[in-house]
CSV table of C-alpha atoms in Angstrom, one decimal:
chain,number,residue,atom,x,y,z
A,361,MET,CA,-5.8,-3.9,-24.4
A,362,PRO,CA,-8.7,-5.9,-22.9
A,363,LEU,CA,-8.1,-6.4,-19.2
A,364,SER,CA,-9.4,-9.9,-19.5
A,365,HIS,CA,-5.9,-10.9,-20.8
A,366,LEU,CA,-4.8,-10.9,-17.2
A,367,ARG,CA,-6.5,-14.3,-16.9
A,368,SER,CA,-3.5,-15.9,-18.6
A,369,TRP,CA,-1.6,-15.5,-15.4
A,370,SER,CA,-1.5,-19.1,-14.1
A,371,SER,CA,-1.9,-20.0,-10.5
A,372,SER,CA,-3.0,-23.6,-10.8
A,373,ASP,CA,0.0,-24.6,-8.7
A,374,PHE,CA,-1.5,-22.9,-5.6
A,375,GLY,CA,-4.3,-24.7,-3.7
A,376,PRO,CA,-6.0,-21.6,-2.1
A,377,SER,CA,-6.7,-20.1,-5.5
A,378,ALA,CA,-7.4,-23.2,-7.6
A,379,GLU,CA,-11.1,-23.0,-7.0
A,380,VAL,CA,-11.3,-19.6,-8.7
A,381,PHE,CA,-10.7,-21.2,-12.1
A,382,GLY,CA,-13.5,-22.8,-14.1
A,383,LYS,CA,-13.2,-24.8,-17.3
A,384,ASN,CA,-10.1,-24.2,-19.4
A,385,GLY,CA,-8.5,-22.1,-16.7
A,386,VAL,CA,-11.0,-19.2,-17.2
A,387,LEU,CA,-11.9,-17.2,-14.1
A,388,GLU,CA,-15.4,-17.8,-12.9
A,389,GLU,CA,-17.7,-14.8,-12.6
A,390,GLN,CA,-18.0,-13.8,-8.9
A,391,LYS,CA,-19.5,-10.7,-7.5
A,392,PHE,CA,-17.2,-8.8,-5.1
A,393,PRO,CA,-18.9,-7.7,-1.9
A,394,ARG,CA,-18.5,-4.0,-1.3
A,395,PHE,CA,-16.7,-2.9,1.9
A,396,LYS,CA,-18.9,-1.6,4.6
A,397,LYS,CA,-18.7,2.2,5.0
A,398,ARG,CA,-18.0,3.5,8.5
A,399,GLU,CA,-19.4,7.1,8.4
A,400,THR,CA,-19.6,7.2,12.2
A,401,GLN,CA,-15.9,6.3,12.8
A,402,VAL,CA,-13.2,8.8,13.4
A,403,TYR,CA,-9.5,8.1,12.7
A,404,VAL,CA,-7.0,9.2,15.4
A,405,GLY,CA,-3.4,9.0,14.3
A,406,ASN,CA,0.1,9.5,15.7
A,407,LEU,CA,-0.8,8.2,19.2
A,408,PRO,CA,1.8,7.3,21.8
A,409,LEU,CA,2.7,3.6,21.7
A,410,ASP,CA,1.8,3.0,25.3
A,411,ILE,CA,-1.6,4.5,25.2
A,412,SER,CA,-4.5,2.2,26.3
A,413,GLU,CA,-8.0,2.0,24.7
A,414,GLU,CA,-9.3,3.5,28.0
A,415,GLU,CA,-7.1,6.6,27.6
A,416,ILE,CA,-8.3,6.9,24.0
A,417,ARG,CA,-11.9,6.9,25.3
A,418,CYS,CA,-10.9,9.6,27.7
A,419,LEU,CA,-9.3,11.6,25.0
A,420,LEU,CA,-12.7,11.6,23.1
A,421,LYS,CA,-14.9,11.6,26.2
A,422,ASP,CA,-16.7,14.8,25.0
A,423,PHE,CA,-18.1,12.8,22.0
A,424,ASN,CA,-19.3,9.7,24.0
A,425,PRO,CA,-17.3,7.0,22.1
A,426,LEU,CA,-19.2,3.8,21.6
A,427,HIS,CA,-16.2,1.6,20.5
A,428,VAL,CA,-12.5,2.0,20.3
A,429,HIS,CA,-10.3,-0.1,18.0
A,430,LYS,CA,-6.6,0.5,18.7
A,431,ILE,CA,-4.0,-0.6,16.1
A,432,GLN,CA,-0.2,-0.8,16.7
A,433,ASN,CA,2.0,-1.5,13.7
A,434,GLY,CA,5.6,-1.5,14.6
A,435,CYS,CA,6.4,2.0,16.0
A,436,LYS,CA,3.1,3.5,14.8
A,437,CYS,CA,-0.1,3.6,16.8
A,438,PHE,CA,-3.5,4.8,15.6
A,439,ALA,CA,-7.1,4.1,16.4
A,440,PHE,CA,-10.6,4.0,14.9
A,441,VAL,CA,-13.3,5.3,17.3
A,442,ASP,CA,-17.0,5.0,16.7
A,443,VAL,CA,-18.7,8.1,18.0
A,444,GLY,CA,-22.2,7.2,16.9
A,445,SER,CA,-23.0,10.0,14.4
A,446,MET,CA,-21.5,11.9,11.5
A,447,GLN,CA,-22.2,15.2,13.4
A,448,LYS,CA,-19.9,14.0,16.2
A,449,VAL,CA,-17.3,12.9,13.7
A,450,ALA,CA,-17.2,16.4,12.3
A,451,LEU,CA,-17.0,17.9,15.8
A,452,ALA,CA,-14.2,15.6,16.9
A,453,ILE,CA,-12.1,16.5,13.8
A,454,GLN,CA,-12.7,20.2,14.4
A,455,GLU,CA,-11.8,19.9,18.1
A,456,LEU,CA,-8.8,17.4,18.0
A,457,ASN,CA,-7.1,17.5,14.7
A,458,GLY,CA,-3.6,19.1,15.2
A,459,LYS,CA,-4.0,19.1,19.0
A,460,LEU,CA,-0.8,18.3,21.0
A,461,PHE,CA,-1.2,15.1,23.1
A,462,ARG,CA,1.9,14.0,25.1
A,463,LYS,CA,4.0,16.2,22.8
A,464,ARG,CA,2.6,14.5,19.7
A,465,LYS,CA,0.5,16.3,17.1
A,466,LEU,CA,-2.7,14.3,16.6
A,467,TYR,CA,-4.0,13.6,13.1
A,468,VAL,CA,-7.8,13.2,13.3
A,469,ASN,CA,-9.9,12.6,10.2
A,470,SER,CA,-13.1,10.8,9.1
A,471,ASN,CA,-12.8,7.2,8.0
A,472,ARG,CA,-15.0,8.1,5.0
A,473,SER,CA,-14.5,11.9,4.7
A,474,PRO,CA,-15.0,13.8,1.4
A,475,LYS,CA,-11.8,14.2,-0.6
A,476,ARG,CA,-9.9,17.3,0.6
A,477,THR,CA,-7.6,19.5,-1.2
A,478,LEU,CA,-4.0,18.7,-0.2
A,479,ASP,CA,-1.8,21.6,0.7
A,480,VAL,CA,1.9,21.0,-0.2
A,481,THR,CA,3.2,22.4,3.2
A,482,GLU,CA,0.7,20.3,5.1
A,483,TRP,CA,1.6,17.2,3.1
A,484,THR,CA,5.4,17.7,3.9
A,485,GLN,CA,4.9,18.4,7.6
A,486,GLU,CA,2.5,15.5,8.0
A,487,LEU,CA,4.7,13.0,6.3
A,488,LEU,CA,7.8,14.1,8.3
A,489,GLY,CA,5.7,13.8,11.5
A,490,LEU,CA,4.7,10.3,10.7
A,491,GLU,CA,8.2,9.3,9.6
A,492,LYS,CA,9.6,10.3,13.0
A,493,THR,CA,7.5,7.6,14.6
A,494,SER,CA,8.0,4.9,12.0
A,495,GLY,CA,11.4,3.6,13.1
A,496,GLN,CA,14.8,3.9,11.5
A,497,GLY,CA,13.7,2.7,8.1
A,498,PHE,CA,16.5,0.2,7.6
A,499,ALA,CA,16.6,-3.6,6.9
A,500,ARG,CA,19.4,-6.0,7.6
A,501,THR,CA,20.0,-9.0,5.2
A,502,THR,CA,22.8,-11.4,4.4
A,503,ALA,CA,21.8,-11.2,0.8
A,504,CYS,CA,24.7,-9.1,-0.2
A,505,THR,CA,27.4,-10.9,1.6
A,506,GLN,CA,30.9,-10.0,0.6
A,507,LEU,CA,33.9,-12.4,0.7
A,508,VAL,CA,37.1,-10.4,1.1
A,509,PRO,CA,40.5,-12.2,1.0
A,510,LYS,CA,42.7,-11.7,4.1
A,511,ALA,CA,45.7,-9.6,3.4
A,512,SER,CA,48.5,-11.5,5.2
A,513,VAL,CA,47.4,-15.1,4.9
A,514,ASP,CA,46.4,-17.6,2.3
A,515,PRO,CA,44.4,-15.6,-0.4
A,516,CYS,CA,42.1,-18.6,-0.8
A,517,LYS,CA,40.8,-18.1,2.7
A,518,THR,CA,37.9,-15.6,3.2
A,519,GLU,CA,36.3,-13.7,6.0
A,520,LYS,CA,32.9,-14.5,7.3
A,521,PRO,CA,30.0,-13.1,5.3
A,522,ARG,CA,29.1,-9.6,6.4
A,523,THR,CA,25.5,-8.5,6.9
A,524,SER,CA,24.5,-5.6,4.5
A,525,ILE,CA,22.0,-2.9,5.6
A,526,PHE,CA,19.5,-1.4,3.1
A,527,ALA,CA,17.4,1.6,3.7
A,528,VAL,CA,13.7,0.8,3.3
A,529,PRO,CA,12.4,2.6,0.2
A,530,MET,CA,10.2,5.6,1.1
A,531,GLU,CA,7.2,4.3,-0.8
A,532,MET,CA,7.2,1.1,1.3
A,533,ARG,CA,7.5,2.7,4.7
A,534,GLY,CA,4.5,2.7,7.0
A,535,SER,CA,4.3,6.5,7.2
A,536,PHE,CA,4.0,6.8,3.5
A,537,LEU,CA,1.5,4.0,3.1
A,538,ALA,CA,-0.7,5.4,5.9
A,539,LEU,CA,-0.8,8.7,4.1
A,540,LEU,CA,-1.7,7.0,0.8
A,541,LEU,CA,-4.4,4.9,2.4
A,542,ARG,CA,-6.0,7.8,4.1
A,543,GLU,CA,-6.1,9.9,0.9
A,544,CYS,CA,-7.1,7.2,-1.5
A,545,PHE,CA,-9.1,4.6,0.5
A,546,ARG,CA,-10.1,6.6,3.6
A,547,ASP,CA,-9.3,3.4,5.6
A,548,LEU,CA,-6.0,2.3,7.2
A,549,GLY,CA,-7.2,-1.2,8.0
A,550,TRP,CA,-5.2,-2.8,5.2
A,551,LEU,CA,-1.9,-2.0,7.0
A,552,ALA,CA,-3.1,-3.9,10.0
A,553,THR,CA,-4.0,-7.0,8.0
A,554,ILE,CA,-1.4,-7.6,5.4
A,555,HIS,CA,1.2,-8.8,7.9
A,556,SER,CA,-1.0,-11.8,8.7
A,557,VAL,CA,0.2,-13.7,5.6
A,558,GLY,CA,2.3,-16.7,6.5
A,559,GLY,CA,3.5,-20.2,5.5
A,560,ASP,CA,3.9,-21.4,1.9
A,561,VAL,CA,2.8,-18.8,-0.7
A,562,GLY,CA,2.7,-17.9,-4.3
A,563,LEU,CA,3.7,-14.3,-5.1
A,564,LEU,CA,3.0,-12.5,-8.4
A,565,VAL,CA,5.9,-10.0,-8.6
A,566,THR,CA,4.8,-6.6,-9.9
A,567,SER,CA,7.8,-4.4,-9.1
A,568,ILE,CA,11.3,-4.7,-7.7
A,569,VAL,CA,13.9,-2.3,-6.3
A,570,PRO,CA,17.1,-3.3,-8.2
A,571,GLN,CA,20.2,-4.2,-6.1
A,572,THR,CA,18.1,-4.4,-2.9
A,573,PRO,CA,16.0,-7.2,-1.4
A,574,PHE,CA,12.8,-5.2,-1.7
A,575,PHE,CA,9.9,-5.8,-4.1
A,576,TRP,CA,6.1,-5.5,-4.5
A,577,ALA,CA,4.0,-8.6,-5.2
A,578,MET,CA,0.4,-9.9,-5.2
A,579,HIS,CA,-0.3,-12.8,-2.8
A,580,VAL,CA,-2.0,-15.3,-5.0
A,581,THR,CA,-5.2,-16.4,-3.4
A,582,GLU,CA,-8.9,-16.7,-4.3
A,583,THR,CA,-9.6,-13.3,-2.7
A,584,LEU,CA,-6.9,-11.8,-4.9
A,585,HIS,CA,-8.5,-13.2,-8.1
A,586,GLN,CA,-11.9,-12.0,-7.0
A,587,ASN,CA,-10.6,-8.5,-6.3
A,588,MET,CA,-8.6,-8.4,-9.6
A,589,GLN,CA,-11.6,-9.5,-11.6
A,590,ALA,CA,-14.0,-7.0,-9.9
A,591,LEU,CA,-11.6,-4.1,-10.1
A,592,PHE,CA,-10.3,-4.6,-13.7
A,593,ARG,CA,-13.8,-5.2,-15.0
A,594,ALA,CA,-15.1,-2.0,-13.3
A,595,LEU,CA,-12.2,0.0,-14.7
A,596,ALA,CA,-12.6,-1.4,-18.2
A,597,GLU,CA,-16.3,-0.5,-18.2
A,598,ALA,CA,-15.7,3.0,-16.9
A,599,GLU,CA,-12.6,3.8,-19.0
A,600,GLU,CA,-14.3,5.6,-21.8
A,601,GLN,CA,-16.8,7.4,-19.5
A,602,GLN,CA,-14.1,8.9,-17.2
A,603,PRO,CA,-13.2,12.5,-18.4
A,604,TYR,CA,-9.6,13.7,-18.7
A,605,LEU,CA,-8.6,15.8,-15.8
A,606,HIS,CA,-8.4,19.6,-16.2
A,607,ASP,CA,-4.8,20.9,-15.9
A,608,SER,CA,-5.6,22.7,-12.6
A,609,ALA,CA,-7.0,19.5,-11.0
A,610,VAL,CA,-3.7,17.6,-11.2
A,611,ARG,CA,-1.8,18.1,-8.0
A,612,ARG,CA,-0.4,16.1,-5.1
A,613,GLY,CA,-2.9,13.7,-3.7
A,614,THR,CA,-5.2,13.5,-6.8
A,615,ARG,CA,-6.8,10.1,-7.3
A,616,CYS,CA,-6.9,9.3,-11.0
A,617,LEU,CA,-6.7,6.8,-13.9
A,618,ALA,CA,-3.6,6.3,-16.1
A,619,GLU,CA,-2.3,3.7,-18.5
A,620,TYR,CA,0.1,1.1,-17.1
A,621,GLN,CA,2.2,-1.4,-19.1
A,622,LEU,CA,1.5,-4.9,-18.0
A,623,GLY,CA,4.6,-6.5,-19.4
A,624,ASP,CA,3.9,-8.5,-22.6
A,625,TYR,CA,0.2,-8.0,-22.1
A,626,GLY,CA,0.4,-4.4,-23.3
A,627,TRP,CA,-1.2,-1.3,-21.8
A,628,ALA,CA,-4.3,-0.9,-19.6
A,629,TRP,CA,-5.9,1.8,-17.5
A,630,ASN,CA,-5.3,1.4,-13.8
A,631,ARG,CA,-5.8,3.3,-10.5
A,632,CYS,CA,-3.0,5.7,-9.5
A,633,TRP,CA,-2.2,8.6,-7.1
A,634,VAL,CA,-0.3,11.8,-7.9
A,635,LEU,CA,2.8,12.1,-5.8
A,636,ASP,CA,4.2,15.3,-7.4
A,637,ARG,CA,3.9,17.5,-10.4
A,638,VAL,CA,6.6,19.2,-12.4
A,639,ASP,CA,5.2,21.5,-15.1
A,640,SER,CA,3.3,19.4,-17.6
A,641,TRP,CA,4.4,16.1,-16.0
A,642,ALA,CA,2.9,14.2,-13.1
A,643,VAL,CA,4.7,11.6,-11.0
A,644,VAL,CA,2.2,9.0,-10.0
A,645,THR,CA,2.2,5.7,-8.2
A,646,PHE,CA,0.1,2.8,-9.5
A,647,ILE,CA,-1.6,1.7,-6.3
A,648,ASP,CA,-2.1,-1.9,-7.3
A,649,PHE,CA,1.4,-2.6,-8.6
A,650,GLY,CA,3.7,-0.7,-6.3
A,651,GLN,CA,5.2,1.1,-9.4
A,652,SER,CA,5.8,4.8,-10.0
A,653,ALA,CA,5.9,6.5,-13.3
A,654,THR,CA,6.2,10.0,-14.9
A,655,ILE,CA,3.2,10.7,-17.1
A,656,PRO,CA,2.0,13.7,-19.1
A,657,VAL,CA,-0.7,15.6,-17.1
A,658,GLN,CA,-3.1,15.7,-20.1
A,659,SER,CA,-3.2,11.9,-20.2
A,660,LEU,CA,-4.7,11.4,-16.8
A,661,ARG,CA,-8.4,10.6,-16.4
A,662,SER,CA,-10.6,11.4,-13.4
A,663,LEU,CA,-11.2,8.6,-10.9
A,664,ASP,CA,-12.3,10.3,-7.7
A,665,SER,CA,-15.5,8.4,-7.0
A,666,ASP,CA,-15.2,6.2,-3.9
A,667,ASP,CA,-16.8,3.4,-5.8
A,668,PHE,CA,-13.5,2.7,-7.5
A,669,TRP,CA,-11.6,2.7,-4.2
A,670,THR,CA,-13.4,0.1,-2.1
A,671,ILE,CA,-11.1,-2.7,-3.1
A,672,PRO,CA,-7.8,-2.4,-1.2
A,673,PRO,CA,-4.4,-2.4,-3.0
A,674,LEU,CA,-3.7,-5.6,-4.8
A,675,ALA,CA,0.1,-5.6,-4.2
A,676,GLN,CA,2.0,-5.3,-1.0
A,677,PRO,CA,5.7,-4.9,0.0
A,678,PHE,CA,8.0,-7.8,0.6
A,679,MET,CA,11.8,-8.3,1.0
A,680,LEU,CA,13.9,-11.3,0.1
A,681,GLU,CA,15.3,-13.1,3.1
A,682,LYS,CA,18.6,-14.2,1.6
A,683,ASP,CA,19.1,-12.5,-1.7
A,684,ILE,CA,19.0,-9.2,-3.7
A,685,TRP,CA,17.4,-8.4,-7.0
A,686,SER,CA,19.9,-8.3,-9.9
A,687,SER,CA,17.4,-8.7,-12.8
A,688,CYS,CA,14.0,-7.3,-13.8
A,689,GLN,CA,13.1,-10.5,-15.6
A,690,VAL,CA,11.2,-11.7,-12.5
A,691,ILE,CA,8.5,-9.1,-12.9
A,692,HIS,CA,5.1,-10.5,-13.8
A,693,ARG,CA,6.3,-14.0,-12.8
A,694,ILE,CA,4.8,-16.1,-10.0
A,695,LEU,CA,7.4,-17.2,-7.3
A,696,LYS,CA,6.8,-20.1,-5.0
A,697,GLY,CA,8.3,-19.8,-1.5
A,698,LYS,CA,7.5,-19.2,2.2
A,699,ILE,CA,7.1,-16.2,4.5
A,700,THR,CA,9.8,-16.3,7.2
A,701,GLY,CA,8.8,-13.3,9.3
A,702,ALA,CA,8.4,-9.5,9.2
A,703,LEU,CA,10.8,-6.7,9.1
A,704,ASN,CA,11.5,-5.1,12.5
A,705,LEU,CA,9.8,-1.7,12.9
A,706,GLU,CA,8.0,-2.1,9.5
A,707,LEU,CA,5.9,-5.1,10.3
A,708,HIS,CA,3.8,-4.8,7.1
A,709,ILE,CA,7.0,-5.7,5.0
A,710,LEU,CA,7.2,-9.5,5.0
A,711,LYS,CA,10.3,-11.5,4.5
A,712,PHE,CA,10.2,-14.1,1.6
A,713,GLU,CA,12.4,-17.0,0.8
A,714,GLU,CA,12.0,-18.6,-2.6
A,715,PHE,CA,11.9,-22.4,-3.0
A,716,LYS,CA,14.9,-23.5,-5.1
């Protein structure tokens, strides 16, 4: 399927993205600027919430840090530290990765390090360690209010609506996304920026979690259209040139290319990440759609060049403010509504209320 069919998604109702379209609603050709690489930055994760930038400087004093950028996202804290050279980056990783600091195990890595082989034991321990600092992983909503008749009074009378509590899906939690971003994009900056969306928005729904308020969607903006165009064009051009992965190369953490069904538009090759493998099957997550699938190992193509991973994920997690999903018919539709806030302890998950 030609990826250009995605142009039939209409966003003419939304001011911020209207300028993207040329005559007859066709997307104008625009070159996407590459993200600047930060070879001299080191990532320091699992930091205490109350740590100051000065204390982070002190922690890396042996490497003469030039600049410290601390990021706190809910109950997670990490920092990017510019140490001036790639040699110092390597030394900092060797010296500090895995070191205990205030009873916390530090995760230190390069912001643009070569892809490393992921050990299953290390993966599990790292994910559990991050999860302990990511909060309780629950969301409250009045979406699933239950009206229960009182036993000894008029049956027409009802109790007050009760607030339902939903566990945040693992693939939406900050701990999981931080691991995905480090392995795929070598950059956690996306987590710190996606919660800045606010006001009236248009959301292109890509995936839902049935019977819960959670879903994945693309925020319809001019930047989104530019990113979609640049990414899908690059994947379409590279599709035939990318070799199929050797059986031994498919394991947890592998960046690859697989076919994804875009609703009525058919199938197209898209970026994905291997979550697990069972015999001849791979469980992958499609980075740009928030969707997981089980795919035959022999159908995966290589996509390990960083050139394909400079554009951040197209979709991000949201939750409905006052409802739950009961139908999948909303997928691949654009919803109009407003952002009403962010989920406590998982600030990257925004609350959305649809206009009726």
